[in-house]
Amino acid sequence: MSFLRRASRVAVASSIHGNVQRRQRTRWAAEDQAKAAQAAQAAPPIPDLPPLPPQTAPAPSMDAKIEQLTKLGELKAAGVLTDAEFDSQKARILGN
């Protein structure tokens, strides 16, 4: 078989293959659009839900408060905190 004859057969086969692929993509795109349209029509509307109530943080347990006060006392004893800072932080911990 000559080179030109083989090249022409390859060109024709390539052209046919490209046309088949293009037709398949077009058909599949149309099917996908039809399915999406059906799903959009069949989907029930979502009802309006009432807003969720605001969530508050759980109160720390007594053990956690005691641990925080202990660390606070250690910081004051080490000289890291002043008396005013210690008192304000202690009030914050005990106020929760």
mmCIF file of C-alpha atoms in Angstrom:
data_model
loop_
_atom_site.group_PDB
_atom_site.id
_atom_site.type_symbol
_atom_site.label_atom_id
_atom_site.label_comp_id
_atom_site.label_asym_id
_atom_site.label_seq_id
_atom_site.Cartn_x
_atom_site.Cartn_y
_atom_site.Cartn_z
ATOM 1 C CA MET A 1 0.000 0.000 0.000
ATOM 2 C CA SER A 2 1.411 3.373 -0.938
ATOM 3 C CA PHE A 3 2.149 6.136 1.543
ATOM 4 C CA LEU A 4 -0.425 8.541 0.078
ATOM 5 C CA ARG A 5 -3.175 5.942 0.145
ATOM 6 C CA ARG A 6 -2.446 5.096 3.775
ATOM 7 C CA ALA A 7 -2.323 8.793 4.710
ATOM 8 C CA SER A 8 -5.673 9.442 3.063
ATOM 9 C CA ARG A 9 -7.272 6.519 4.925
ATOM 10 C CA VAL A 10 -5.916 7.832 8.220
ATOM 11 C CA ALA A 11 -7.272 11.304 7.445
ATOM 12 C CA VAL A 12 -10.736 9.945 6.635
ATOM 13 C CA ALA A 13 -10.770 7.772 9.748
ATOM 14 C CA SER A 14 -9.689 10.719 11.876
ATOM 15 C CA SER A 15 -12.411 12.893 10.383
ATOM 16 C CA ILE A 16 -15.080 10.267 11.017
ATOM 17 C CA HIS A 17 -13.852 9.745 14.561
ATOM 18 C CA GLY A 18 -14.002 13.499 15.240
ATOM 19 C CA ASN A 19 -17.550 13.722 13.881
ATOM 20 C CA VAL A 20 -18.699 10.820 16.045
ATOM 21 C CA GLN A 21 -17.184 12.387 19.144
ATOM 22 C CA ARG A 22 -18.814 15.742 18.397
ATOM 23 C CA ARG A 23 -22.260 14.129 17.932
ATOM 24 C CA GLN A 24 -21.900 12.146 21.154
ATOM 25 C CA ARG A 25 -20.885 15.239 23.157
ATOM 26 C CA THR A 26 -23.856 17.163 21.764
ATOM 27 C CA ARG A 27 -26.279 14.340 22.564
ATOM 28 C CA TRP A 28 -24.921 13.857 26.076
ATOM 29 C CA ALA A 29 -25.037 17.601 26.774
ATOM 30 C CA ALA A 30 -28.689 17.684 25.692
ATOM 31 C CA GLU A 31 -29.481 14.702 27.932
ATOM 32 C CA ASP A 32 -27.715 16.354 30.885
ATOM 33 C CA GLN A 33 -29.690 19.566 30.362
ATOM 34 C CA ALA A 34 -32.955 17.628 30.187
ATOM 35 C CA LYS A 35 -32.146 15.783 33.418
ATOM 36 C CA ALA A 36 -31.227 19.055 35.156
ATOM 37 C CA ALA A 37 -34.492 20.640 34.017
ATOM 38 C CA GLN A 38 -36.483 17.663 35.320
ATOM 39 C CA ALA A 39 -34.676 17.762 38.649
ATOM 40 C CA ALA A 40 -35.314 21.485 38.992
ATOM 41 C CA GLN A 41 -39.036 21.046 38.299
ATOM 42 C CA ALA A 42 -39.402 17.997 40.563
ATOM 43 C CA ALA A 43 -37.557 19.465 43.548
ATOM 44 C CA PRO A 44 -39.978 20.685 46.220
ATOM 45 C CA PRO A 45 -39.393 24.202 47.521
ATOM 46 C CA ILE A 46 -37.433 24.453 50.742
ATOM 47 C CA PRO A 47 -39.606 25.811 53.551
ATOM 48 C CA ASP A 48 -38.426 28.848 55.489
ATOM 49 C CA LEU A 49 -37.025 27.655 58.781
ATOM 50 C CA PRO A 50 -37.021 29.807 61.897
ATOM 51 C CA PRO A 51 -33.583 31.125 62.891
ATOM 52 C CA LEU A 52 -31.645 29.109 65.412
ATOM 53 C CA PRO A 53 -31.438 30.542 68.924
ATOM 54 C CA PRO A 54 -28.030 31.940 69.878
ATOM 55 C CA GLN A 55 -25.865 29.423 71.618
ATOM 56 C CA THR A 56 -24.179 30.319 74.855
ATOM 57 C CA ALA A 57 -20.924 28.821 75.987
ATOM 58 C CA PRO A 58 -21.314 26.232 78.740
ATOM 59 C CA ALA A 59 -20.392 27.432 82.195
ATOM 60 C CA PRO A 60 -16.973 26.175 83.293
ATOM 61 C CA SER A 61 -17.019 23.570 86.001
ATOM 62 C CA MET A 62 -15.850 24.322 89.529
ATOM 63 C CA ASP A 63 -12.685 22.285 88.973
ATOM 64 C CA ALA A 64 -11.782 24.452 85.962
ATOM 65 C CA LYS A 65 -12.379 27.613 88.001
ATOM 66 C CA ILE A 66 -10.196 26.359 90.841
ATOM 67 C CA GLU A 67 -7.438 25.477 88.364
ATOM 68 C CA GLN A 68 -7.612 28.952 86.792
ATOM 69 C CA LEU A 69 -7.524 30.622 90.212
ATOM 70 C CA THR A 70 -4.515 28.506 91.189
ATOM 71 C CA LYS A 71 -2.619 29.559 88.056
ATOM 72 C CA LEU A 72 -3.652 33.155 88.663
ATOM 73 C CA GLY A 73 -2.287 32.983 92.225
ATOM 74 C CA GLU A 74 0.989 31.532 90.950
ATOM 75 C CA LEU A 75 1.330 34.375 88.436
ATOM 76 C CA LYS A 76 0.713 36.945 91.188
ATOM 77 C CA ALA A 77 3.235 35.247 93.494
ATOM 78 C CA ALA A 78 5.808 35.267 90.678
ATOM 79 C CA GLY A 79 5.285 39.019 90.245
ATOM 80 C CA VAL A 80 3.840 38.753 86.764
ATOM 81 C CA LEU A 81 0.477 40.255 87.757
ATOM 82 C CA THR A 82 -0.219 43.369 89.801
ATOM 83 C CA ASP A 83 -2.837 43.393 92.551
ATOM 84 C CA ALA A 84 -5.316 45.220 90.307
ATOM 85 C CA GLU A 85 -4.825 42.751 87.449
ATOM 86 C CA PHE A 86 -5.152 39.832 89.841
ATOM 87 C CA ASP A 87 -8.400 41.212 91.308
ATOM 88 C CA SER A 88 -9.952 41.903 87.889
ATOM 89 C CA GLN A 89 -9.084 38.435 86.555
ATOM 90 C CA LYS A 90 -10.319 36.774 89.729
ATOM 91 C CA ALA A 91 -13.636 38.628 89.415
ATOM 92 C CA ARG A 92 -13.893 37.555 85.768
ATOM 93 C CA ILE A 93 -13.296 33.890 86.650
ATOM 94 C CA LEU A 94 -15.717 33.880 89.570
ATOM 95 C CA GLY A 95 -18.323 35.877 87.662
ATOM 96 C CA ASN A 96 -18.721 33.160 85.009
#
